[in-house]
């Protein structure tokens, strides 16, 4: 495995699970800054758990436990005086199913994270506009910012959720199968967006779609049964896998 | 056509069964209809009982403040006011507590504690109101008289003025709060627990604290359901009879203070009906029952329609 | 600025957690106090003669609530006789044909009926039975109780019957079993646990009802087993004794309250057991 050029998120000997069930076993990897890392693997392999450990969302589940270390720019995210809430402020997340807040307008949805921190009206509007532009949604919603977010299509809702995450200016953005609930055209737009966003921040994308991983990512991690099997440049992992299990998976022998 | 004996017997049996099916369906339908009829009978019989008073006082009954059985003067306003005051007090007390408890149990407490606490709370809902009244009369009222009411009277507010006697509108409101609290808590618990997990996660992922997730995500999503729970609780409070009758102090005066004694529509019926001094008195009490019935019907129909609209 | 804002957010979060926890405690305080008082004061009133003898006139020490116990049993028995067939039948009707206009109307009216204050039901039965018969009676009391039980029974029955897979009913029809037999034997029997739960809950509610009995069954100083006579009941006894000025009667009110609470508790426990048994026992 070649080392990433400039690691920003470090994972060391990470194990996690619920109760007596282990979902993730002794995973270590370093994630490259300003790049897209894809995490692939069959369902139940622990890829979502890994993602949710990175912004401390995993621990919200009943009976959840985490062991090991996760660092962001050298800061231990599970350190004794680190608050999970502040970790999530630095590492944003986009979910599988678009989850805009149904009672809020498009504008207020994007500003939801800003409102927690209190911004002046003018700056708030500027930030909303910037985030919507980054999410390539501005042109479609600029004239109806006060309408309900539920009036948007599924693909637009997902880009709204991306804008919402971007508005608080996170350093890292986690995406949990962000296109799996979308149609092919909406999927293409989200993938395009991911490509554009990597200039601004670090993206980590969980996907079960190998073609998608190949299209969008610079590096790919393959997880199987809670363990990290292989982690490499995407091209190398798909064309020249070193592990037998990786080869079987990427060639479609199981999964 | 000569049919064989077994065939004829089979035919006869089929016919019998078909008759059985018709009978079964008709019987079920009849039972269904009798539920509807029961509601009609309750309304019609109460109206029949109230007829003399309806004829004598008409709609002015609702606005009149006089209730003097010996002088044949009857008006519903003191009891209407008592009902509204005590129910409003009950909701004002029970709503924050019930909602807070539901939030704690649903969002903050471990699942085991939730299961442990939920059972006793639901048990409280099953306790007969006459027993809650007994407790209110002998346990709560003395505490109100010696501890709570002197303190409140010191505020100098007109609504809290008067001699602390324990029983009265204030105590009745507290007893009502105790009675609607379990309903409110357990309904709120269902409503809050049913909020989509994705709503919570969306906010957590933005760096919201747990309370911010509840306030900005869970409560707005649960709003219509919580409103429905409140309407149900209010309906229960309005019609609650025994516990109120035992602690409200039973006086027919217009309430001027929460510390004063008073009555509610339901409590005065329970207290005076068997000792009605005249037919008109009896009819006037029945008319109070009609007012109460109209109030609860309005609430349950209106609440349902509102809920249906807000869910859409 | 952000640091102080964060401190404030964290403090609000902690404060609200404490407040909500406090709300749970506040919810439990009246329950604990009430149970404690009923058990403590009630137990001291209990004795064999309290359970088996008639009330004594004012001034004489002793006496019991035997007639109230018998009266409550009579009222509940009669109320069940009237209410169970109607309530369960209405529930079966709603489960079978509740999606049509007639069904939806009946369900709506049943929900409204469930919200009718019990004291109003008492007034209606007074006008319907007591006045024409010129006497208070156990029958009138139990009719009032039945009116309150029916909507509970209908809803409980409908809910459990709807949980029985429709396949089961259709499989039975497919075997050539008549509709009424399929309805009663297959569906109702499979849902028996749930229906038992509904029955227990409705009885528990009726056992504690007081207001509708005040001017229907009234009360009675003596033993009564006749449906056409006024009859005593535990809840009405509790009310009359509680508001009386005599300490001895007040003490007996606590004793009767303990008995009533035990009865209601047993019925509620039975309601839970009936449904749990169904799940533990699995489907037949």
PDB file of N, CA and C in Angstrom, chain C residues 128-220:
ATOM      1  N   UNK C 128     -83.637   7.639  31.140  1.00  0.00           N
ATOM      2  CA  UNK C 128     -84.122   6.503  30.356  1.00  0.00           C
ATOM      3  C   UNK C 128     -84.771   5.431  31.223  1.00  0.00           C
ATOM      4  N   UNK C 129     -84.189   5.129  32.385  1.00  0.00           N
ATOM      5  CA  UNK C 129     -84.676   4.010  33.198  1.00  0.00           C
ATOM      6  C   UNK C 129     -85.221   4.428  34.564  1.00  0.00           C
ATOM      7  N   UNK C 130     -84.460   5.286  35.261  1.00  0.00           N
ATOM      8  CA  UNK C 130     -84.812   5.552  36.654  1.00  0.00           C
ATOM      9  C   UNK C 130     -86.143   6.294  36.760  1.00  0.00           C
ATOM     10  N   UNK C 131     -86.305   7.325  35.938  1.00  0.00           N
ATOM     11  CA  UNK C 131     -87.548   8.093  36.020  1.00  0.00           C
ATOM     12  C   UNK C 131     -88.779   7.279  35.631  1.00  0.00           C
ATOM     13  N   UNK C 132     -88.760   6.581  34.475  1.00  0.00           N
ATOM     14  CA  UNK C 132     -89.945   5.773  34.128  1.00  0.00           C
ATOM     15  C   UNK C 132     -90.237   4.687  35.155  1.00  0.00           C
ATOM     16  N   UNK C 133     -89.181   4.059  35.751  1.00  0.00           N
ATOM     17  CA  UNK C 133     -89.392   2.962  36.703  1.00  0.00           C
ATOM     18  C   UNK C 133     -89.658   3.481  38.116  1.00  0.00           C
ATOM     19  N   UNK C 134     -89.500   4.794  38.285  1.00  0.00           N
ATOM     20  CA  UNK C 134     -89.673   5.412  39.604  1.00  0.00           C
ATOM     21  C   UNK C 134     -88.802   4.805  40.672  1.00  0.00           C
ATOM     22  N   UNK C 135     -87.658   4.243  40.284  1.00  0.00           N
ATOM     23  CA  UNK C 135     -86.720   3.805  41.315  1.00  0.00           C
ATOM     24  C   UNK C 135     -85.307   3.661  40.759  1.00  0.00           C
ATOM     25  N   UNK C 136     -84.365   3.945  41.643  1.00  0.00           N
ATOM     26  CA  UNK C 136     -82.975   3.676  41.312  1.00  0.00           C
ATOM     27  C   UNK C 136     -82.783   2.169  41.296  1.00  0.00           C
ATOM     28  N   UNK C 137     -81.897   1.668  40.432  1.00  0.00           N
ATOM     29  CA  UNK C 137     -81.738   0.220  40.368  1.00  0.00           C
ATOM     30  C   UNK C 137     -80.343  -0.175  39.904  1.00  0.00           C
ATOM     31  N   UNK C 138     -79.971  -1.405  40.277  1.00  0.00           N
ATOM     32  CA  UNK C 138     -78.696  -1.950  39.823  1.00  0.00           C
ATOM     33  C   UNK C 138     -78.669  -2.015  38.304  1.00  0.00           C
ATOM     34  N   UNK C 139     -79.810  -2.311  37.716  1.00  0.00           N
ATOM     35  CA  UNK C 139     -79.893  -2.404  36.257  1.00  0.00           C
ATOM     36  C   UNK C 139     -79.511  -1.073  35.614  1.00  0.00           C
ATOM     37  N   UNK C 140     -80.086   0.023  36.145  1.00  0.00           N
ATOM     38  CA  UNK C 140     -79.760   1.341  35.595  1.00  0.00           C
ATOM     39  C   UNK C 140     -78.257   1.618  35.737  1.00  0.00           C
ATOM     40  N   UNK C 141     -77.714   1.299  36.913  1.00  0.00           N
ATOM     41  CA  UNK C 141     -76.282   1.521  37.131  1.00  0.00           C
ATOM     42  C   UNK C 141     -75.444   0.745  36.138  1.00  0.00           C
ATOM     43  N   UNK C 142     -75.823  -0.521  35.937  1.00  0.00           N
ATOM     44  CA  UNK C 142     -74.981  -1.319  35.047  1.00  0.00           C
ATOM     45  C   UNK C 142     -75.157  -0.906  33.588  1.00  0.00           C
ATOM     46  N   UNK C 143     -76.324  -0.393  33.227  1.00  0.00           N
ATOM     47  CA  UNK C 143     -76.478   0.118  31.851  1.00  0.00           C
ATOM     48  C   UNK C 143     -75.536   1.307  31.630  1.00  0.00           C
ATOM     49  N   UNK C 144     -75.474   2.188  32.633  1.00  0.00           N
ATOM     50  CA  UNK C 144     -74.568   3.337  32.516  1.00  0.00           C
ATOM     51  C   UNK C 144     -73.118   2.863  32.379  1.00  0.00           C
ATOM     52  N   UNK C 145     -72.749   1.857  33.183  1.00  0.00           N
ATOM     53  CA  UNK C 145     -71.379   1.337  33.085  1.00  0.00           C
ATOM     54  C   UNK C 145     -71.140   0.694  31.722  1.00  0.00           C
ATOM     55  N   UNK C 146     -72.179  -0.025  31.237  1.00  0.00           N
ATOM     56  CA  UNK C 146     -72.032  -0.711  29.949  1.00  0.00           C
ATOM     57  C   UNK C 146     -71.782   0.295  28.829  1.00  0.00           C
ATOM     58  N   UNK C 147     -72.480   1.441  28.891  1.00  0.00           N
ATOM     59  CA  UNK C 147     -72.299   2.469  27.857  1.00  0.00           C
ATOM     60  C   UNK C 147     -70.843   2.927  27.816  1.00  0.00           C
ATOM     61  N   UNK C 148     -70.209   2.959  28.995  1.00  0.00           N
ATOM     62  CA  UNK C 148     -68.808   3.384  29.043  1.00  0.00           C
ATOM     63  C   UNK C 148     -67.869   2.279  28.569  1.00  0.00           C
ATOM     64  N   UNK C 149     -68.283   1.014  28.793  1.00  0.00           N
ATOM     65  CA  UNK C 149     -67.415  -0.112  28.419  1.00  0.00           C
ATOM     66  C   UNK C 149     -67.409  -0.354  26.910  1.00  0.00           C
ATOM     67  N   UNK C 150     -68.574  -0.135  26.276  1.00  0.00           N
ATOM     68  CA  UNK C 150     -68.737  -0.556  24.881  1.00  0.00           C
ATOM     69  C   UNK C 150     -67.685   0.030  23.926  1.00  0.00           C
ATOM     70  N   UNK C 151     -67.452   1.345  23.943  1.00  0.00           N
ATOM     71  CA  UNK C 151     -66.452   1.844  22.993  1.00  0.00           C
ATOM     72  C   UNK C 151     -65.051   1.292  23.245  1.00  0.00           C
ATOM     73  N   UNK C 152     -64.700   1.085  24.528  1.00  0.00           N
ATOM     74  CA  UNK C 152     -63.391   0.494  24.833  1.00  0.00           C
ATOM     75  C   UNK C 152     -63.282  -0.906  24.264  1.00  0.00           C
ATOM     76  N   UNK C 153     -64.359  -1.679  24.484  1.00  0.00           N
ATOM     77  CA  UNK C 153     -64.367  -3.058  23.993  1.00  0.00           C
ATOM     78  C   UNK C 153     -64.300  -3.099  22.476  1.00  0.00           C
ATOM     79  N   UNK C 154     -65.077  -2.208  21.836  1.00  0.00           N
ATOM     80  CA  UNK C 154     -65.116  -2.210  20.376  1.00  0.00           C
ATOM     81  C   UNK C 154     -63.729  -1.914  19.815  1.00  0.00           C
ATOM     82  N   UNK C 155     -63.076  -0.907  20.374  1.00  0.00           N
ATOM     83  CA  UNK C 155     -61.758  -0.546  19.851  1.00  0.00           C
ATOM     84  C   UNK C 155     -60.749  -1.663  20.093  1.00  0.00           C
ATOM     85  N   UNK C 156     -60.744  -2.194  21.336  1.00  0.00           N
ATOM     86  CA  UNK C 156     -59.790  -3.255  21.661  1.00  0.00           C
ATOM     87  C   UNK C 156     -60.000  -4.478  20.781  1.00  0.00           C
ATOM     88  N   UNK C 157     -61.276  -4.856  20.602  1.00  0.00           N
ATOM     89  CA  UNK C 157     -61.562  -6.024  19.770  1.00  0.00           C
ATOM     90  C   UNK C 157     -61.126  -5.778  18.334  1.00  0.00           C
ATOM     91  N   UNK C 158     -61.485  -4.618  17.799  1.00  0.00           N
ATOM     92  CA  UNK C 158     -61.120  -4.348  16.409  1.00  0.00           C
ATOM     93  C   UNK C 158     -59.605  -4.402  16.219  1.00  0.00           C
ATOM     94  N   UNK C 159     -58.878  -3.776  17.170  1.00  0.00           N
ATOM     95  CA  UNK C 159     -57.425  -3.747  17.020  1.00  0.00           C
ATOM     96  C   UNK C 159     -56.830  -5.147  16.976  1.00  0.00           C
ATOM     97  N   UNK C 160     -57.262  -6.022  17.897  1.00  0.00           N
ATOM     98  CA  UNK C 160     -56.637  -7.348  17.915  1.00  0.00           C
ATOM     99  C   UNK C 160     -57.105  -8.190  16.744  1.00  0.00           C
ATOM    100  N   UNK C 161     -58.385  -8.074  16.387  1.00  0.00           N
ATOM    101  CA  UNK C 161     -58.872  -8.897  15.285  1.00  0.00           C
ATOM    102  C   UNK C 161     -58.179  -8.489  13.986  1.00  0.00           C
ATOM    103  N   UNK C 162     -57.907  -7.206  13.848  1.00  0.00           N
ATOM    104  CA  UNK C 162     -57.222  -6.768  12.634  1.00  0.00           C
ATOM    105  C   UNK C 162     -55.799  -7.291  12.557  1.00  0.00           C
ATOM    106  N   UNK C 163     -55.234  -7.662  13.724  1.00  0.00           N
ATOM    107  CA  UNK C 163     -53.876  -8.199  13.705  1.00  0.00           C
ATOM    108  C   UNK C 163     -53.849  -9.653  13.249  1.00  0.00           C
ATOM    109  N   UNK C 164     -55.019 -10.330  13.308  1.00  0.00           N
ATOM    110  CA  UNK C 164     -55.090 -11.702  12.801  1.00  0.00           C
ATOM    111  C   UNK C 164     -54.983 -11.620  11.282  1.00  0.00           C
ATOM    112  N   UNK C 165     -54.032 -12.367  10.698  1.00  0.00           N
ATOM    113  CA  UNK C 165     -53.864 -12.270   9.255  1.00  0.00           C
ATOM    114  C   UNK C 165     -55.151 -12.628   8.520  1.00  0.00           C
ATOM    115  N   UNK C 166     -55.483 -11.834   7.525  1.00  0.00           N
ATOM    116  CA  UNK C 166     -56.709 -12.043   6.762  1.00  0.00           C
ATOM    117  C   UNK C 166     -56.659 -13.409   6.058  1.00  0.00           C
ATOM    118  N   UNK C 167     -55.432 -13.872   5.729  1.00  0.00           N
ATOM    119  CA  UNK C 167     -55.283 -15.187   5.081  1.00  0.00           C
ATOM    120  C   UNK C 167     -55.997 -16.276   5.863  1.00  0.00           C
ATOM    121  N   UNK C 168     -55.863 -16.152   7.194  1.00  0.00           N
ATOM    122  CA  UNK C 168     -56.398 -17.196   8.049  1.00  0.00           C
ATOM    123  C   UNK C 168     -57.904 -17.312   7.851  1.00  0.00           C
ATOM    124  N   UNK C 169     -58.548 -16.149   7.834  1.00  0.00           N
ATOM    125  CA  UNK C 169     -59.989 -16.080   7.636  1.00  0.00           C
ATOM    126  C   UNK C 169     -60.348 -16.610   6.248  1.00  0.00           C
ATOM    127  N   UNK C 170     -59.562 -16.189   5.241  1.00  0.00           N
ATOM    128  CA  UNK C 170     -59.872 -16.590   3.876  1.00  0.00           C
ATOM    129  C   UNK C 170     -59.584 -18.070   3.657  1.00  0.00           C
ATOM    130  N   UNK C 171     -58.532 -18.569   4.321  1.00  0.00           N
ATOM    131  CA  UNK C 171     -58.238 -19.990   4.214  1.00  0.00           C
ATOM    132  C   UNK C 171     -59.407 -20.801   4.735  1.00  0.00           C
ATOM    133  N   UNK C 172     -59.973 -20.306   5.836  1.00  0.00           N
ATOM    134  CA  UNK C 172     -61.105 -20.998   6.435  1.00  0.00           C
ATOM    135  C   UNK C 172     -62.317 -20.966   5.509  1.00  0.00           C
ATOM    136  N   UNK C 173     -62.560 -19.807   4.898  1.00  0.00           N
ATOM    137  CA  UNK C 173     -63.656 -19.700   3.926  1.00  0.00           C
ATOM    138  C   UNK C 173     -63.393 -20.642   2.756  1.00  0.00           C
ATOM    139  N   UNK C 174     -62.119 -20.711   2.337  1.00  0.00           N
ATOM    140  CA  UNK C 174     -61.738 -21.545   1.211  1.00  0.00           C
ATOM    141  C   UNK C 174     -61.985 -23.017   1.476  1.00  0.00           C
ATOM    142  N   UNK C 175     -61.932 -23.390   2.758  1.00  0.00           N
ATOM    143  CA  UNK C 175     -62.194 -24.788   3.124  1.00  0.00           C
ATOM    144  C   UNK C 175     -63.684 -25.072   3.144  1.00  0.00           C
ATOM    145  N   UNK C 176     -64.479 -24.068   2.870  1.00  0.00           N
ATOM    146  CA  UNK C 176     -65.914 -24.280   2.845  1.00  0.00           C
ATOM    147  C   UNK C 176     -66.568 -24.055   4.197  1.00  0.00           C
ATOM    148  N   UNK C 177     -65.836 -23.484   5.140  1.00  0.00           N
ATOM    149  CA  UNK C 177     -66.434 -23.187   6.436  1.00  0.00           C
ATOM    150  C   UNK C 177     -67.261 -21.902   6.299  1.00  0.00           C
ATOM    151  N   UNK C 178     -68.420 -21.907   6.892  1.00  0.00           N
ATOM    152  CA  UNK C 178     -69.313 -20.757   6.766  1.00  0.00           C
ATOM    153  C   UNK C 178     -68.673 -19.511   7.351  1.00  0.00           C
ATOM    154  N   UNK C 179     -69.130 -18.359   6.867  1.00  0.00           N
ATOM    155  CA  UNK C 179     -68.512 -17.106   7.279  1.00  0.00           C
ATOM    156  C   UNK C 179     -68.634 -16.878   8.777  1.00  0.00           C
ATOM    157  N   UNK C 180     -69.815 -17.156   9.313  1.00  0.00           N
ATOM    158  CA  UNK C 180     -70.007 -16.899  10.750  1.00  0.00           C
ATOM    159  C   UNK C 180     -69.128 -17.797  11.589  1.00  0.00           C
ATOM    160  N   UNK C 181     -68.958 -19.048  11.102  1.00  0.00           N
ATOM    161  CA  UNK C 181     -68.108 -19.971  11.849  1.00  0.00           C
ATOM    162  C   UNK C 181     -66.652 -19.531  11.751  1.00  0.00           C
ATOM    163  N   UNK C 182     -66.253 -19.121  10.540  1.00  0.00           N
ATOM    164  CA  UNK C 182     -64.873 -18.653  10.369  1.00  0.00           C
ATOM    165  C   UNK C 182     -64.634 -17.430  11.243  1.00  0.00           C
ATOM    166  N   UNK C 183     -65.629 -16.551  11.224  1.00  0.00           N
ATOM    167  CA  UNK C 183     -65.502 -15.323  11.995  1.00  0.00           C
ATOM    168  C   UNK C 183     -65.371 -15.617  13.474  1.00  0.00           C
ATOM    169  N   UNK C 184     -66.268 -16.431  13.989  1.00  0.00           N
ATOM    170  CA  UNK C 184     -66.287 -16.653  15.438  1.00  0.00           C
ATOM    171  C   UNK C 184     -65.194 -17.610  15.883  1.00  0.00           C
ATOM    172  N   UNK C 185     -65.087 -18.740  15.155  1.00  0.00           N
ATOM    173  CA  UNK C 185     -64.198 -19.791  15.659  1.00  0.00           C
ATOM    174  C   UNK C 185     -62.733 -19.505  15.336  1.00  0.00           C
ATOM    175  N   UNK C 186     -62.451 -19.090  14.119  1.00  0.00           N
ATOM    176  CA  UNK C 186     -61.047 -18.896  13.746  1.00  0.00           C
ATOM    177  C   UNK C 186     -60.538 -17.534  14.223  1.00  0.00           C
ATOM    178  N   UNK C 187     -61.194 -16.484  13.737  1.00  0.00           N
ATOM    179  CA  UNK C 187     -60.653 -15.144  13.987  1.00  0.00           C
ATOM    180  C   UNK C 187     -60.789 -14.746  15.449  1.00  0.00           C
ATOM    181  N   UNK C 188     -62.005 -14.822  15.959  1.00  0.00           N
ATOM    182  CA  UNK C 188     -62.218 -14.380  17.326  1.00  0.00           C
ATOM    183  C   UNK C 188     -61.398 -15.213  18.302  1.00  0.00           C
ATOM    184  N   UNK C 189     -61.254 -16.520  17.969  1.00  0.00           N
ATOM    185  CA  UNK C 189     -60.520 -17.354  18.902  1.00  0.00           C
ATOM    186  C   UNK C 189     -59.030 -17.040  18.855  1.00  0.00           C
ATOM    187  N   UNK C 190     -58.518 -16.774  17.651  1.00  0.00           N
ATOM    188  CA  UNK C 190     -57.111 -16.417  17.546  1.00  0.00           C
ATOM    189  C   UNK C 190     -56.838 -15.107  18.260  1.00  0.00           C
ATOM    190  N   UNK C 191     -57.830 -14.233  18.231  1.00  0.00           N
ATOM    191  CA  UNK C 191     -57.666 -12.934  18.870  1.00  0.00           C
ATOM    192  C   UNK C 191     -58.113 -12.969  20.329  1.00  0.00           C
ATOM    193  N   UNK C 192     -58.410 -14.160  20.854  1.00  0.00           N
ATOM    194  CA  UNK C 192     -59.016 -14.262  22.189  1.00  0.00           C
ATOM    195  C   UNK C 192     -58.183 -13.550  23.246  1.00  0.00           C
ATOM    196  N   UNK C 193     -56.864 -13.684  23.158  1.00  0.00           N
ATOM    197  CA  UNK C 193     -56.000 -13.049  24.156  1.00  0.00           C
ATOM    198  C   UNK C 193     -56.211 -11.548  24.168  1.00  0.00           C
ATOM    199  N   UNK C 194     -56.203 -10.976  22.985  1.00  0.00           N
ATOM    200  CA  UNK C 194     -56.374  -9.528  22.889  1.00  0.00           C
ATOM    201  C   UNK C 194     -57.744  -9.085  23.348  1.00  0.00           C
ATOM    202  N   UNK C 195     -58.757  -9.885  23.021  1.00  0.00           N
ATOM    203  CA  UNK C 195     -60.111  -9.524  23.432  1.00  0.00           C
ATOM    204  C   UNK C 195     -60.230  -9.622  24.957  1.00  0.00           C
ATOM    205  N   UNK C 196     -59.598 -10.654  25.531  1.00  0.00           N
ATOM    206  CA  UNK C 196     -59.597 -10.772  26.991  1.00  0.00           C
ATOM    207  C   UNK C 196     -58.968  -9.531  27.618  1.00  0.00           C
ATOM    208  N   UNK C 197     -57.892  -9.073  27.026  1.00  0.00           N
ATOM    209  CA  UNK C 197     -57.250  -7.851  27.510  1.00  0.00           C
ATOM    210  C   UNK C 197     -58.230  -6.680  27.483  1.00  0.00           C
ATOM    211  N   UNK C 198     -58.933  -6.531  26.374  1.00  0.00           N
ATOM    212  CA  UNK C 198     -59.888  -5.432  26.255  1.00  0.00           C
ATOM    213  C   UNK C 198     -60.988  -5.563  27.300  1.00  0.00           C
ATOM    214  N   UNK C 199     -61.453  -6.799  27.527  1.00  0.00           N
ATOM    215  CA  UNK C 199     -62.514  -7.021  28.513  1.00  0.00           C
ATOM    216  C   UNK C 199     -62.024  -6.629  29.911  1.00  0.00           C
ATOM    217  N   UNK C 200     -60.810  -7.075  30.254  1.00  0.00           N
ATOM    218  CA  UNK C 200     -60.278  -6.760  31.587  1.00  0.00           C
ATOM    219  C   UNK C 200     -60.127  -5.254  31.779  1.00  0.00           C
ATOM    220  N   UNK C 201     -59.629  -4.576  30.753  1.00  0.00           N
ATOM    221  CA  UNK C 201     -59.441  -3.136  30.865  1.00  0.00           C
ATOM    222  C   UNK C 201     -60.780  -2.415  31.002  1.00  0.00           C
ATOM    223  N   UNK C 202     -61.774  -2.879  30.238  1.00  0.00           N
ATOM    224  CA  UNK C 202     -63.088  -2.250  30.317  1.00  0.00           C
ATOM    225  C   UNK C 202     -63.708  -2.487  31.696  1.00  0.00           C
ATOM    226  N   UNK C 203     -63.545  -3.706  32.227  1.00  0.00           N
ATOM    227  CA  UNK C 203     -64.074  -3.997  33.569  1.00  0.00           C
ATOM    228  C   UNK C 203     -63.355  -3.148  34.619  1.00  0.00           C
ATOM    229  N   UNK C 204     -62.038  -3.003  34.450  1.00  0.00           N
ATOM    230  CA  UNK C 204     -61.276  -2.201  35.410  1.00  0.00           C
ATOM    231  C   UNK C 204     -61.779  -0.767  35.415  1.00  0.00           C
ATOM    232  N   UNK C 205     -62.045  -0.252  34.227  1.00  0.00           N
ATOM    233  CA  UNK C 205     -62.552   1.116  34.135  1.00  0.00           C
ATOM    234  C   UNK C 205     -63.923   1.202  34.794  1.00  0.00           C
ATOM    235  N   UNK C 206     -64.784   0.238  34.487  1.00  0.00           N
ATOM    236  CA  UNK C 206     -66.141   0.273  35.029  1.00  0.00           C
ATOM    237  C   UNK C 206     -66.127   0.111  36.550  1.00  0.00           C
ATOM    238  N   UNK C 207     -65.210  -0.725  37.051  1.00  0.00           N
ATOM    239  CA  UNK C 207     -65.171  -0.990  38.495  1.00  0.00           C
ATOM    240  C   UNK C 207     -64.909   0.287  39.279  1.00  0.00           C
ATOM    241  N   UNK C 208     -64.161   1.211  38.700  1.00  0.00           N
ATOM    242  CA  UNK C 208     -63.812   2.418  39.433  1.00  0.00           C
ATOM    243  C   UNK C 208     -64.751   3.579  39.179  1.00  0.00           C
ATOM    244  N   UNK C 209     -65.652   3.437  38.206  1.00  0.00           N
ATOM    245  CA  UNK C 209     -66.535   4.545  37.863  1.00  0.00           C
ATOM    246  C   UNK C 209     -67.497   4.854  39.010  1.00  0.00           C
ATOM    247  N   UNK C 210     -67.636   6.116  39.283  1.00  0.00           N
ATOM    248  CA  UNK C 210     -68.469   6.528  40.398  1.00  0.00           C
ATOM    249  C   UNK C 210     -69.608   7.419  39.949  1.00  0.00           C
ATOM    250  N   UNK C 211     -69.267   8.451  39.174  1.00  0.00           N
ATOM    251  CA  UNK C 211     -70.233   9.483  38.843  1.00  0.00           C
ATOM    252  C   UNK C 211     -71.534   8.943  38.241  1.00  0.00           C
ATOM    253  N   UNK C 212     -71.470   8.027  37.273  1.00  0.00           N
ATOM    254  CA  UNK C 212     -72.736   7.577  36.673  1.00  0.00           C
ATOM    255  C   UNK C 212     -73.574   6.731  37.631  1.00  0.00           C
ATOM    256  N   UNK C 213     -72.951   6.204  38.706  1.00  0.00           N
ATOM    257  CA  UNK C 213     -73.724   5.367  39.630  1.00  0.00           C
ATOM    258  C   UNK C 213     -74.513   6.207  40.623  1.00  0.00           C
ATOM    259  N   UNK C 214     -74.070   7.450  40.838  1.00  0.00           N
ATOM    260  CA  UNK C 214     -74.662   8.278  41.889  1.00  0.00           C
ATOM    261  C   UNK C 214     -76.176   8.405  41.725  1.00  0.00           C
ATOM    262  N   UNK C 215     -76.608   8.585  40.460  1.00  0.00           N
ATOM    263  CA  UNK C 215     -78.057   8.748  40.274  1.00  0.00           C
ATOM    264  C   UNK C 215     -78.652   7.651  39.402  1.00  0.00           C
ATOM    265  N   UNK C 216     -78.028   6.462  39.432  1.00  0.00           N
ATOM    266  CA  UNK C 216     -78.643   5.304  38.761  1.00  0.00           C
ATOM    267  C   UNK C 216     -78.783   4.152  39.755  1.00  0.00           C
ATOM    268  N   UNK C 217     -77.639   3.662  40.252  1.00  0.00           N
ATOM    269  CA  UNK C 217     -77.699   2.591  41.251  1.00  0.00           C
ATOM    270  C   UNK C 217     -77.901   3.174  42.649  1.00  0.00           C
ATOM    271  N   UNK C 218     -77.548   4.463  42.774  1.00  0.00           N
ATOM    272  CA  UNK C 218     -77.661   5.196  44.041  1.00  0.00           C
ATOM    273  C   UNK C 218     -76.776   4.593  45.118  1.00  0.00           C
ATOM    274  N   UNK C 219     -77.346   3.740  45.957  1.00  0.00           N
ATOM    275  CA  UNK C 219     -76.638   3.150  47.081  1.00  0.00           C
ATOM    276  C   UNK C 219     -77.670   2.398  47.874  1.00  0.00           C
ATOM    277  N   UNK C 220     -77.208   1.652  48.851  1.00  0.00           N
ATOM    278  CA  UNK C 220     -78.147   0.867  49.627  1.00  0.00           C
ATOM    279  C   UNK C 220     -77.460   0.507  50.934  1.00  0.00           C
TER     280      UNK C 220
END
